[in-house]
Structure formats: C-alpha cells, structure tokens
Short mmCIF file of C-alpha atoms in Angstrom, two decimals:
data_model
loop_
_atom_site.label_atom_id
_atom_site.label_comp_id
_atom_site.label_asym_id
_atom_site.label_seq_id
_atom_site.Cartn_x
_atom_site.Cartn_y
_atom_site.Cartn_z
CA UNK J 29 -59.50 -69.70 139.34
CA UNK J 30 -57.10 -67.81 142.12
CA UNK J 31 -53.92 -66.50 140.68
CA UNK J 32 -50.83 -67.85 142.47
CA UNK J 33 -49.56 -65.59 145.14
CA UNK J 34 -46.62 -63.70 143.89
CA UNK J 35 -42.78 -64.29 145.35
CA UNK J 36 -41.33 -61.19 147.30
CA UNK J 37 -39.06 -59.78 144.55
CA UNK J 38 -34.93 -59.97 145.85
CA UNK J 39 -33.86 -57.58 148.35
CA UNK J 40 -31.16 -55.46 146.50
CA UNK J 41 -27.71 -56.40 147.21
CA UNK J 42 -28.76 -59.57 148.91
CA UNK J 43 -28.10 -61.68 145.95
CA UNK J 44 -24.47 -62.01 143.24
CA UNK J 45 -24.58 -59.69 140.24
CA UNK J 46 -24.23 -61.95 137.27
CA UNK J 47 -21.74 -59.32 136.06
CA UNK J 48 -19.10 -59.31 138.67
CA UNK J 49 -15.47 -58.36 136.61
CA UNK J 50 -13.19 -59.49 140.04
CA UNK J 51 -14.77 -63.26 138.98
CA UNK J 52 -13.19 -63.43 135.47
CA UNK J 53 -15.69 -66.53 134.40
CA UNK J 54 -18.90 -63.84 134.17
CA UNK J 55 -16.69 -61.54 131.49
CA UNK J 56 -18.52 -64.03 128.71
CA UNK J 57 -21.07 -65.39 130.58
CA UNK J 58 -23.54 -62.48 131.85
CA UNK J 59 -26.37 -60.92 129.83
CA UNK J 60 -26.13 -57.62 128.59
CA UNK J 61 -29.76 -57.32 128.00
CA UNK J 62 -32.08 -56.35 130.63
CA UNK J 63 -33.87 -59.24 131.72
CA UNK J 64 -37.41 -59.13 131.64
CA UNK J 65 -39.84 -59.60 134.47
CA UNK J 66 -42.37 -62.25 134.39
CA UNK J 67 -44.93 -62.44 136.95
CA UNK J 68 -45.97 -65.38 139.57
CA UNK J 69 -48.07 -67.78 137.17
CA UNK J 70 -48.55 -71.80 137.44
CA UNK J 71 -45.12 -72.61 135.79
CA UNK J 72 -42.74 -70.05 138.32
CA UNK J 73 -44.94 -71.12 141.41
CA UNK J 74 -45.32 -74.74 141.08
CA UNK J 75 -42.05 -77.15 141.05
CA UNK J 76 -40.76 -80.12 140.83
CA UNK J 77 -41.79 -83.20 143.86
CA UNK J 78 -38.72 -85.11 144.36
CA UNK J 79 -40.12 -88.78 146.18
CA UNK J 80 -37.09 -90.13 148.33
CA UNK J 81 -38.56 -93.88 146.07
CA UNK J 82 -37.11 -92.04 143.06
CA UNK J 83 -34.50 -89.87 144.60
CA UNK J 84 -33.04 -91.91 147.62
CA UNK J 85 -31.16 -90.51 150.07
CA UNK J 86 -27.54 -90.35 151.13
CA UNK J 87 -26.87 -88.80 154.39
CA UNK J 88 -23.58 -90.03 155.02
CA UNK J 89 -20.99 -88.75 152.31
CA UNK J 90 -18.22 -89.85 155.19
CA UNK J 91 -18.41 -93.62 154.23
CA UNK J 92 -18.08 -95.41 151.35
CA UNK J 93 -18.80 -99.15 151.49
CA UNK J 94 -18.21 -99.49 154.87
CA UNK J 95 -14.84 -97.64 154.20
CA UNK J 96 -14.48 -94.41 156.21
CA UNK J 97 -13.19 -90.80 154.28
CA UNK J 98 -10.24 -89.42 155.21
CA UNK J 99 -10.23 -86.05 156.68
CA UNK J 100 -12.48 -84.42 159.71
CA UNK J 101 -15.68 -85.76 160.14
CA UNK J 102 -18.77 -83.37 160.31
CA UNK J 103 -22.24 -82.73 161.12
CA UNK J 104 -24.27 -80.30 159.07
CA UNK J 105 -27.21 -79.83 160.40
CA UNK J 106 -29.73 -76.80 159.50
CA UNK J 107 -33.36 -75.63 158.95
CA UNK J 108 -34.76 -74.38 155.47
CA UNK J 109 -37.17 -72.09 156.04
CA UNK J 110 -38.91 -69.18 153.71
CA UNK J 111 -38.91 -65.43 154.28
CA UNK J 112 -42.02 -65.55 155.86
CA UNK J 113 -40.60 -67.86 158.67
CA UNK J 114 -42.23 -71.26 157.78
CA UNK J 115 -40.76 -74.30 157.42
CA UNK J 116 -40.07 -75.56 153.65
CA UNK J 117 -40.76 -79.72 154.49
CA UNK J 118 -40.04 -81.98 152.24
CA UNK J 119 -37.90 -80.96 149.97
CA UNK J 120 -34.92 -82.47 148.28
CA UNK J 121 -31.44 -81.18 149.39
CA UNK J 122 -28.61 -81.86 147.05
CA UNK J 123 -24.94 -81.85 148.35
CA UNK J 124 -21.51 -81.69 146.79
CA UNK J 125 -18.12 -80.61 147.58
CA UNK J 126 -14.07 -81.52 147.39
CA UNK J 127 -12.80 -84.30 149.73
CA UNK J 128 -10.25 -83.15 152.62
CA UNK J 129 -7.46 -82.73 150.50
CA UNK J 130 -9.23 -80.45 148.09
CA UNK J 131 -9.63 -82.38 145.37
CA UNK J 132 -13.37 -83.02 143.79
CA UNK J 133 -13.88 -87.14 142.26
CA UNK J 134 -14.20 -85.46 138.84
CA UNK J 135 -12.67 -85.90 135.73
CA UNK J 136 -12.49 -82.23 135.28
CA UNK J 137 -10.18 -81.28 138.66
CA UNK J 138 -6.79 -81.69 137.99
CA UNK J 139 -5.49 -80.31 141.12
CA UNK J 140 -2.36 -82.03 142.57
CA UNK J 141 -3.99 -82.84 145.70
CA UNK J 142 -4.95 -86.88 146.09
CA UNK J 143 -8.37 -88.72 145.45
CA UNK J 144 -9.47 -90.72 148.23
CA UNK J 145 -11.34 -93.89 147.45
CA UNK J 146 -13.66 -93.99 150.05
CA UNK J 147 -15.33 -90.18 149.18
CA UNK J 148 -17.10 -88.84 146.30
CA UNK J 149 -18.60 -86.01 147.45
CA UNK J 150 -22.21 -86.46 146.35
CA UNK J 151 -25.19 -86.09 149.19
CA UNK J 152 -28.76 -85.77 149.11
CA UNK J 153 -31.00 -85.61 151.98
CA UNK J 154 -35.16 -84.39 152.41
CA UNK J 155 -36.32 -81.80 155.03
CA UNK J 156 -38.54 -83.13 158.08
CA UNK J 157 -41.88 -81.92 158.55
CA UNK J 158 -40.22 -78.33 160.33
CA UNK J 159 -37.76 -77.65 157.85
CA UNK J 160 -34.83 -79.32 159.03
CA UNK J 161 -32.11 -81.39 157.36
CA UNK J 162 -29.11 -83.56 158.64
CA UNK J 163 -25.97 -84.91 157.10
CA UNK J 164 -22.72 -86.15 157.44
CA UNK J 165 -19.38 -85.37 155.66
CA UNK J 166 -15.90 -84.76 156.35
CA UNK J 167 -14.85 -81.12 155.79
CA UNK J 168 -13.80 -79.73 152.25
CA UNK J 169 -9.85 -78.61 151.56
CA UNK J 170 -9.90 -75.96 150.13
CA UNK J 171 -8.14 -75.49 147.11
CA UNK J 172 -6.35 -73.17 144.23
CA UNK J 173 -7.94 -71.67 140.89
CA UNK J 174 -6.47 -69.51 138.36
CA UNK J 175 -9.17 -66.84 138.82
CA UNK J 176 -5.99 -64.38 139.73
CA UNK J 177 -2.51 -64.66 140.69
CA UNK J 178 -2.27 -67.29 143.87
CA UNK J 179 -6.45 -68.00 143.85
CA UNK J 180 -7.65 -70.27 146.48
CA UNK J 181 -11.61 -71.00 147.09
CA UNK J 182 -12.27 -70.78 150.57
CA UNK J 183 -13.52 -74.27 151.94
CA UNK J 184 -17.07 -75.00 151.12
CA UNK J 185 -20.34 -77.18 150.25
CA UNK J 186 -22.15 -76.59 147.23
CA UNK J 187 -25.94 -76.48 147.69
CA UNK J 188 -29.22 -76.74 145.62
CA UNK J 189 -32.81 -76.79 146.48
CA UNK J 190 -35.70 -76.27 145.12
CA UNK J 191 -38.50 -75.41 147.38
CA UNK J 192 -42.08 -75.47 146.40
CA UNK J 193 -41.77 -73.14 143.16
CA UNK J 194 -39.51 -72.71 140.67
CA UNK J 195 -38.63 -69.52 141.22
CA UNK J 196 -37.50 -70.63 144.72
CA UNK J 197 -34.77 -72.61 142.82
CA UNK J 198 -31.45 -71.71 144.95
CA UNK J 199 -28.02 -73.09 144.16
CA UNK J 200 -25.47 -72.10 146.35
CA UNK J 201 -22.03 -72.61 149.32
CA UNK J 202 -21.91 -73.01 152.71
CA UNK J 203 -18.64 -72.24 153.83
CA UNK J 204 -16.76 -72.39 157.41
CA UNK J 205 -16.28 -69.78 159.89
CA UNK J 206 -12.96 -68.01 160.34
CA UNK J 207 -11.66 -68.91 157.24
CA UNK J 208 -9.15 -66.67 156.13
CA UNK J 209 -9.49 -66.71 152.56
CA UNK J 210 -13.29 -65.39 151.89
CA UNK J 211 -12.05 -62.33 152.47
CA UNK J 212 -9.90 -62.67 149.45
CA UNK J 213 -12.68 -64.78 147.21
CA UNK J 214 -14.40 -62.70 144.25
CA UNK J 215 -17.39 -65.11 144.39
CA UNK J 216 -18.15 -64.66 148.24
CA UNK J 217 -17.87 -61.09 147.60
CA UNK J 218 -19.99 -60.98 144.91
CA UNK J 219 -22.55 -60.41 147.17
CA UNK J 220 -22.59 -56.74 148.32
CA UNK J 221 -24.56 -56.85 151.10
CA UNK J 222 -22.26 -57.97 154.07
CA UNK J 223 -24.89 -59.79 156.19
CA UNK J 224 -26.10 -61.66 153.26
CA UNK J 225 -22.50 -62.64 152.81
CA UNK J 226 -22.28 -63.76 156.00
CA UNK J 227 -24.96 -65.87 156.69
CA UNK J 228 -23.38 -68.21 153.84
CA UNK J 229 -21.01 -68.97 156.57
CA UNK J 230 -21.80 -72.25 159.09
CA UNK J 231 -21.65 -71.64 162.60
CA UNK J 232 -19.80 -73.86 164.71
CA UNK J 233 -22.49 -75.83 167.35
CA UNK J 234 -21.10 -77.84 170.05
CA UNK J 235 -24.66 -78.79 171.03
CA UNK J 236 -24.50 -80.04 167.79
CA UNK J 237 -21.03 -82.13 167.79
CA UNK J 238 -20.77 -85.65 168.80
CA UNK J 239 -18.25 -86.33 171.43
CA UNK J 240 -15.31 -88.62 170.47
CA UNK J 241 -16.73 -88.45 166.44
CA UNK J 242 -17.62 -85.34 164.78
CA UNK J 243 -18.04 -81.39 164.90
CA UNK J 244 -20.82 -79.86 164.54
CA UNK J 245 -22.07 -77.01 161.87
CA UNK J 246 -25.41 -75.14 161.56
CA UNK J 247 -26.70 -73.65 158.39
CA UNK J 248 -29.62 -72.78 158.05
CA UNK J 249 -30.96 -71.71 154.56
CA UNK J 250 -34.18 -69.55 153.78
CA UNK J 251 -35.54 -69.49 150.70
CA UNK J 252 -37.97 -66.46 149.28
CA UNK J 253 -41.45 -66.29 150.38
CA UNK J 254 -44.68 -65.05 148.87
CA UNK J 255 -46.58 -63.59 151.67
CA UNK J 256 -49.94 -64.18 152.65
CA UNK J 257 -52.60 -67.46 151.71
CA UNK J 258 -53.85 -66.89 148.00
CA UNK J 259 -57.34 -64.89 148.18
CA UNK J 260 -59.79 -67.05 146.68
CA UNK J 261 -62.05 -65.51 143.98
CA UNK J 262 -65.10 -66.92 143.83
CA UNK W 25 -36.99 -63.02 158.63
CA UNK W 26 -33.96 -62.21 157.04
CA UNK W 27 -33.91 -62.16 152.64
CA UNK W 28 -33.69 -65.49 150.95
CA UNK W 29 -30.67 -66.75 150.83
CA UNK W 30 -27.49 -65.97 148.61
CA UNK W 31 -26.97 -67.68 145.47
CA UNK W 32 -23.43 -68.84 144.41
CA UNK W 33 -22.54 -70.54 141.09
CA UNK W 34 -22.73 -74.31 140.48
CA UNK W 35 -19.30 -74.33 139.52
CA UNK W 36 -17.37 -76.64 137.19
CA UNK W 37 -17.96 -79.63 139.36
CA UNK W 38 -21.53 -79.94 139.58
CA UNK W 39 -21.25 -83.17 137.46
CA UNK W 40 -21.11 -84.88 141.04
CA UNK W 41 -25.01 -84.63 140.95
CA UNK W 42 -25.73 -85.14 137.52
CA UNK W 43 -27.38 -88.74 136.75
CA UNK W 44 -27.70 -88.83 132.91
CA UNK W 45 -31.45 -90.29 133.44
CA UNK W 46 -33.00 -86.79 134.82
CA UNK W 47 -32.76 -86.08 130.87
CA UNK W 48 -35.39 -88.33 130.31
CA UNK W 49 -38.89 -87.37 131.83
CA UNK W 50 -40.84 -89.96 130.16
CA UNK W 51 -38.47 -92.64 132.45
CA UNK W 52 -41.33 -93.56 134.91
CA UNK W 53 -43.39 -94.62 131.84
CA UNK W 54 -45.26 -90.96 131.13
CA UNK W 55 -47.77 -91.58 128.62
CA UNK W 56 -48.12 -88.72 125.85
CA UNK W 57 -47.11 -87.20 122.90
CA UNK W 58 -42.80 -87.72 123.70
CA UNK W 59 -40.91 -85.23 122.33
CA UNK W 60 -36.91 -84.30 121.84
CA UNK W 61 -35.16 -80.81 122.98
CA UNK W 62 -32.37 -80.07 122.19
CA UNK W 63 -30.30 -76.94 122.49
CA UNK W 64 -26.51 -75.49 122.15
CA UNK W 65 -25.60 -72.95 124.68
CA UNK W 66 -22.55 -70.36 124.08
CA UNK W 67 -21.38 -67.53 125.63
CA UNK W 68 -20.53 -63.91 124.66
CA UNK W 69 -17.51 -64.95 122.32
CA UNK W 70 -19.87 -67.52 120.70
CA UNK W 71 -17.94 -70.46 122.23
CA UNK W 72 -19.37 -73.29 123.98
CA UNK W 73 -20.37 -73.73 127.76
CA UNK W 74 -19.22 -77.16 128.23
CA UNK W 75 -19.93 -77.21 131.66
CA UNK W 76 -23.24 -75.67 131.73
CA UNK W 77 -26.31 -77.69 133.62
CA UNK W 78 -29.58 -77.27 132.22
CA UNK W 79 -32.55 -77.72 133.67
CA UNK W 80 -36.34 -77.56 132.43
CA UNK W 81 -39.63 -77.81 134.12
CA UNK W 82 -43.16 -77.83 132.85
CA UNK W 83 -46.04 -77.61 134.91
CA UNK W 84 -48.16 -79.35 132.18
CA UNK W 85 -48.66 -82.45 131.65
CA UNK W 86 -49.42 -81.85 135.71
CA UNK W 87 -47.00 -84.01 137.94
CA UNK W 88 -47.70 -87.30 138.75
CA UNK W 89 -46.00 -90.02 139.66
CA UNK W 90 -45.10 -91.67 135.87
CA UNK W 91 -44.08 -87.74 134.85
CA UNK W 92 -41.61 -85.76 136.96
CA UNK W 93 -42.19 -82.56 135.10
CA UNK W 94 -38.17 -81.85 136.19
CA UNK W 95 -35.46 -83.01 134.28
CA UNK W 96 -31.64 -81.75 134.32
CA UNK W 97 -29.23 -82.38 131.49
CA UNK W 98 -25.50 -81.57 131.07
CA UNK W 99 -24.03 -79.53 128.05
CA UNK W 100 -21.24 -81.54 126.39
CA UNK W 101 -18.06 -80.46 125.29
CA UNK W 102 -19.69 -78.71 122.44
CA UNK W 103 -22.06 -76.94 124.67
CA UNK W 104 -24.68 -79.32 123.41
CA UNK W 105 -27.74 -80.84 125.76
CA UNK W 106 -30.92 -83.00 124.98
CA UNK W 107 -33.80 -83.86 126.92
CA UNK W 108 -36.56 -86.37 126.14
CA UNK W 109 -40.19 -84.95 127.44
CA UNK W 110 -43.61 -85.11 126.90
CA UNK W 111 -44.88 -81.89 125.02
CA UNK W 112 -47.09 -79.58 127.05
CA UNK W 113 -50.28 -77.89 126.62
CA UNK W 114 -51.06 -74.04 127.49
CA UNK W 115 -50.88 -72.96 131.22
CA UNK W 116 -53.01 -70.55 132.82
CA UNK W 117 -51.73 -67.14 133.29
CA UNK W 118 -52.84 -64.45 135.60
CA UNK W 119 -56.28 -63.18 135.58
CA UNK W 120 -58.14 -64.61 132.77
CA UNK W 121 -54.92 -65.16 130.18
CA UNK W 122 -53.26 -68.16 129.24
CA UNK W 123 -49.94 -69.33 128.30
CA UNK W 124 -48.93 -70.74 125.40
CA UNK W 125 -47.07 -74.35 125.53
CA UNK W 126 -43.38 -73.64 127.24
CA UNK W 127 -40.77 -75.07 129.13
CA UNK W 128 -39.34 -73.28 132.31
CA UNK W 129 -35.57 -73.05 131.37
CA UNK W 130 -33.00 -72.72 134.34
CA UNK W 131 -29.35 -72.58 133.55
CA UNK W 132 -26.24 -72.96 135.65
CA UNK W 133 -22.59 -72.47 135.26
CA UNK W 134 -19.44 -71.95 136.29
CA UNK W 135 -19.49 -67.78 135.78
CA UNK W 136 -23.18 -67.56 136.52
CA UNK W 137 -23.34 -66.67 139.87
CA UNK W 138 -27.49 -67.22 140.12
CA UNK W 139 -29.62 -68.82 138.27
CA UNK W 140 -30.99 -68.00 134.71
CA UNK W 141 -33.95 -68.07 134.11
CA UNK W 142 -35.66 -68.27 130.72
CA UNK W 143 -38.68 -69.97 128.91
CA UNK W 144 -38.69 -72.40 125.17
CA UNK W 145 -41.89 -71.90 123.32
CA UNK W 146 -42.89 -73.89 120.11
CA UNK W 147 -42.79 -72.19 117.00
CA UNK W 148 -45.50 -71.75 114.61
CA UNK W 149 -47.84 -72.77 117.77
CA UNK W 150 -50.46 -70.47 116.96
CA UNK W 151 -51.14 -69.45 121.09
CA UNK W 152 -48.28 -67.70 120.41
CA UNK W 153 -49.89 -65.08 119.90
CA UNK W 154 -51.69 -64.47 122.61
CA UNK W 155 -49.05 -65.45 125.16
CA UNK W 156 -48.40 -62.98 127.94
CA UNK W 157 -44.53 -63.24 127.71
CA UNK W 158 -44.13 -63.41 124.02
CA UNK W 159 -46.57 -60.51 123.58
CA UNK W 160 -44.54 -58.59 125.44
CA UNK W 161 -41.15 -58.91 123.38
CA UNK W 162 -41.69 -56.30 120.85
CA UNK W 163 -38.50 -57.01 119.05
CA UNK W 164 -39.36 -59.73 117.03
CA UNK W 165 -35.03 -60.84 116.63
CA UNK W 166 -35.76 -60.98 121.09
CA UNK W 167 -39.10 -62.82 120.83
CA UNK W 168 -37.36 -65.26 118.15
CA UNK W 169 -35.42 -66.46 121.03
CA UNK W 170 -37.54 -68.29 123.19
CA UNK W 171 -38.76 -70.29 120.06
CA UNK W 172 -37.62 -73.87 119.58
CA UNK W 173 -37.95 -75.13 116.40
CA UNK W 174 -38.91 -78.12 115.21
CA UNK W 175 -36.03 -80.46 112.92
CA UNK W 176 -37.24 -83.52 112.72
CA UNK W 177 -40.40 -85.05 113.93
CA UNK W 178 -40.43 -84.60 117.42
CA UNK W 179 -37.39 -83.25 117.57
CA UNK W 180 -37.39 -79.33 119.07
CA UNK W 181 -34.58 -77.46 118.69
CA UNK W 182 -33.49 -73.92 121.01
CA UNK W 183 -29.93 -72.19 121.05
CA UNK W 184 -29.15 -70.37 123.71
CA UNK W 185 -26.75 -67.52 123.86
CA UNK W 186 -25.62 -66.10 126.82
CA UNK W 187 -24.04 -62.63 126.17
CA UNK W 188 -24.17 -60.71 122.59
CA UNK W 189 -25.62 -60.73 119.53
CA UNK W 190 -28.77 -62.92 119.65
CA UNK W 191 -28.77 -63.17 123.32
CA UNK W 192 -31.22 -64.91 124.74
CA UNK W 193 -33.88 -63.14 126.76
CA UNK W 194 -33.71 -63.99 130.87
CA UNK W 195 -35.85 -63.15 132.85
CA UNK W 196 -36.65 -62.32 136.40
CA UNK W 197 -39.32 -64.57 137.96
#
C-alpha cells in the first residue's frame, strides 16, 4: 500500500495565530501547549463527499419565496483551486453572512439593525468540473461588536470548504474592496502577512456584473496542495 | 501559486449552517455497530463554549452512500455536543503502521481564528498501544486526552479543554 502524499505544511505568516491579544475572544480560547504534528495518513487526506441529493444547493440567497432581499444585489463568482494550481471540482461550498442592514437571522445577534423577511443568509453551492463556483446575494452591512471601544466588522461572507482531505478543511471571509474599516479589524489583521490579507478581499469584475441587476465580485479561494501523484510501491 | 488561503473564525453566527441532522451519521441507514459521542468543550477559565461547532470525520467505516463519515454538531449553552456514529476500526498509518480506532476532531469558534484540529480514541482499546499518535504523547495526563470513555453502553464520552490545565492536545495536520 502507497502512503498518502503529504500536504505542503502553511507558509509562515500566511495563516491567523490562534493567539492574537488585539481579538479579545482568543484570550481563553487558544492553546498554550504546542500542538503536535501528525503526518499525512488516510484520516487527514481523505474527507468527507458531500452529494448535491443529500446536500442541495442554494445559489440564490437574494430571494426568498419568490420575495426579493432588500439591499444590493451581487454576484460572487470565483475559482477554488489548490497550491499546486489545479482545480478542486466538486466540492461543497457553504455560505453565510448578515443581510444589508447588518443584522444576521439569528437568535444570537441582537444588533439594532432590522431583519428582513425575505433573507436568511444561508448558501451552499458545488464547484464545476474547473474549480469554479457561482452565487447570488445581496451585500452584507456591516456591523458593530464590542471587541474594543466603537468595533465594527468590516462587511463580509463567511466561508467553509472542505476540499478533498481533511486537512484542507478552510473556514473563512471574503470581504469587499475599499472598505475602510479592515484596516481597523483585529481579525483581518490577524494575518501578518499583508498579501495573504489581501487576497481575502473580492475584486470588483464588471465582466462579471449584470447590467440593469447586479455587481459583480471575484474571489477566488486556493486551498493547500500536496505536490506531486503518490509514488506507487509495488 | 500563491499559499492556501487565510483562515478566519466561524464566528458566533455559524448556526446559519448548522442542520441538527449532520449529528447523526447513521441517518442514510449506515449499518454497524452505532455508537454515542459525546463531549463538553470549555475554555481556559473552565467555562463553556456555547457557540462552538464541532465537527468529526472518520475515514472508517469507508464512505458510502448510507454513511457520510462527516457529521457537525453544535455545543449548547453548556458547551455540551453529541453525535450518533458508527464506531470505527483501525486505519492504516504510514509505512507499515496502523492506527488505532479514532475520530478526526475539528473545532470552530468564535476566538479560534483556524481550525483545531484534534483526534478521540477509545479507551481501554488495546491498539492503543501501538498507535502512532498516542505513542508519541509521553505524558500520560496529555495522552489521557484524546481518550473517550465509555458511560454507558455505547455511549463515548471526550471533554475537551481548550486552554489550561488538562488542555487538550491539537495538532497540526
């Protein structure tokens, strides 16, 4: 039997420290032991196969019952890919975010912003045979947090996908470009290195927008690679 | 090619994409032996994460269309969560090793900015032992854990701790 080929291990400073004191939620909630490293076996290199029979999708978060959101419509449109450039296909995209006024359909947001009936917030779409994924949505508000004095999250799109291993398991925001407040958010700048940062941030297409109905954003997503076939030993 | 892409935490609202049946693998009609985890996760004060998602996957019993091998499952208020699953076997390991029965553990939270990653074994399964992982805890408080133990019949039981005395181990996979 071949063993699995390993993942590339992080690039340094490409990903969040789990300790990051500016973002007071890690004070309690980051190890203080060293973690340990486990190499590429069957469980970290095989995952989950999400069928769309079990796992339907919803591409359009912008209706609800033939009821349209309030707020600007969008397109998000991107390609997942790996670090060695090839398309992930297939796989399950999960979506969710804060309607226009900044307020997320959950019991736990008690921001004074208004619900809107006609959008919950919850998307799920599959990659195409070359890695690329499609949806529509209105664009997030953004809205305050009592992380410091006068906190406000930077409009964005949570994220999760899971790729072909577990170990390619990424959760994580898209957010808007020119956005003046990630330069003030602790969790965007959690990541040290600046172009990492950066390419969290959509880029306006207008290939991509519809005329008379919706902007366009791009964002693509890469997640990590393993290098080369597996070498069979025989 | 640029470096994988950023993580960012889940955040308190992930509950948007939580549907209560991922915490049941056996939903598709697995066949096997069925089994309950259940776990309570707190942080470095030793209060609950009530907002915590947990997720598990096993890559034995293999995938197939009556067994998912994925399930997610929401912490309560009391930083409890259960899953319903079919229990494993062992799992090859590299080179000529193999793997004691475990769950692949992946936690996320508001204040966890990227995933953490972590294993539940099965205590008194004698492959124990010989596991890669577990042979390579030397502390035996550490090693302790990863293992669930078992309540009830059926019924596996793992704490998790986040920060502080009897963290958990995380690893890097």
């Amino acid at each position: 039997m071949s063993d699995p080929a390993p993942f590339h291990p992080l690039t340094p400073g490409t990903q969040p420290e789990y300790d990051t004191p500016s973002y007071g939620s890690t004070a309690k909630r980051h190890p203080q032991a060293a973690l340990i490293a486990v190499p590429t076996t069957l469980t970290e290199a095989n995952g989950p196969r999400f069928s769309p029979l079990h796992f339907p999708a919803l591409a359009d978060l912008s209706v609800t019952a033939g009821r349209p959101a309030l707020g600007e419509r969008i397109i998000v449109e991107g390609r997942v890919s790996d670090e060695d450039g090839r398309p992930v296909a297939n796989t399950m995209v999960e979506i969710w975010q804060a309607n226009a006024a900044g307020r997320y359909d959950h019991p736990g947001d008690q921001h004074d912003a208004p619900l809107d009936p006609n959008f919950h917030g919850e998307g799920r779409v599959f990659t195409d045979a070359e890695g690329r994924y499609r949806f529509v949505t209105i664009k997030p508000g953004a809205y305050p947090w009592r992380n410091h004095p006068n906190a406000w999250r930077p409009n964005h799109i949570h994220f999760s996908l899971f790729g072909s291993g577990f170990a390619q398991r990424l959760i994580t925001q898209m957010y808007f470009p020119g956005d003046p407040l990630l330069e003030l958010d602790p969790i965007y700048h959690a990541i040290a290195d600046r172009a990492a940062r950066e390419r969290l941030i959509s880029r306006f297409d207008v290939a991509l927008t519809q005329p008379e109905w919706a902007l366009g954003y791009r964002f693509d997503i890469v997640l990590r690679g393993r290098g080369a076939t597996p070498m069979e030993n025989t | 090619m640029p470096a994988a892409t950023a993580n960012q935490t889940i955040g308190p609202y992930w509950h948007l994409i939580e549907h209560a049946e991922w915490a049941d693998l056996t939903r598709f009609g697995a066949n096997g032996e069925v089994i309950t985890v259940t776990g309570c996760v707190r942080d470095g004060d030793g209060a609950p994460v009530a907002d915590a998602a947990i997720e598990i996957w096993q890559a034995d019993p293999p995938v197939d269309a009556a067994f998912p091998g994925f399930g997610r499952a929401r912490c309560d208020a009391e930083g409890r969560f259960r899953f319903r699953t079919l229990k494993p076997g062992p799992v090859a390991g590299r080179g000529n090793a193999w793997q004691a029965p475990h769950l692949a553990l992946a936690l996320h939270a508001r204040g966890v900015l990227k995933p953490l990653f972590s294993r539940l074994y099965f205590a008194g399964d004698p492959r124990n032992e010989s596991d890669p992982l577990l042979s390579a805890i030397t502390d035996p408080a550490r090693r302790e854990t990863l293992l669930a133990h078992e309540i009830g019949a059926g019924h596996w039981h793992l704490d998790i701790r986040l920060q502080g005395a009897g963290e958990t181990v995380f690893l890097t996979v």
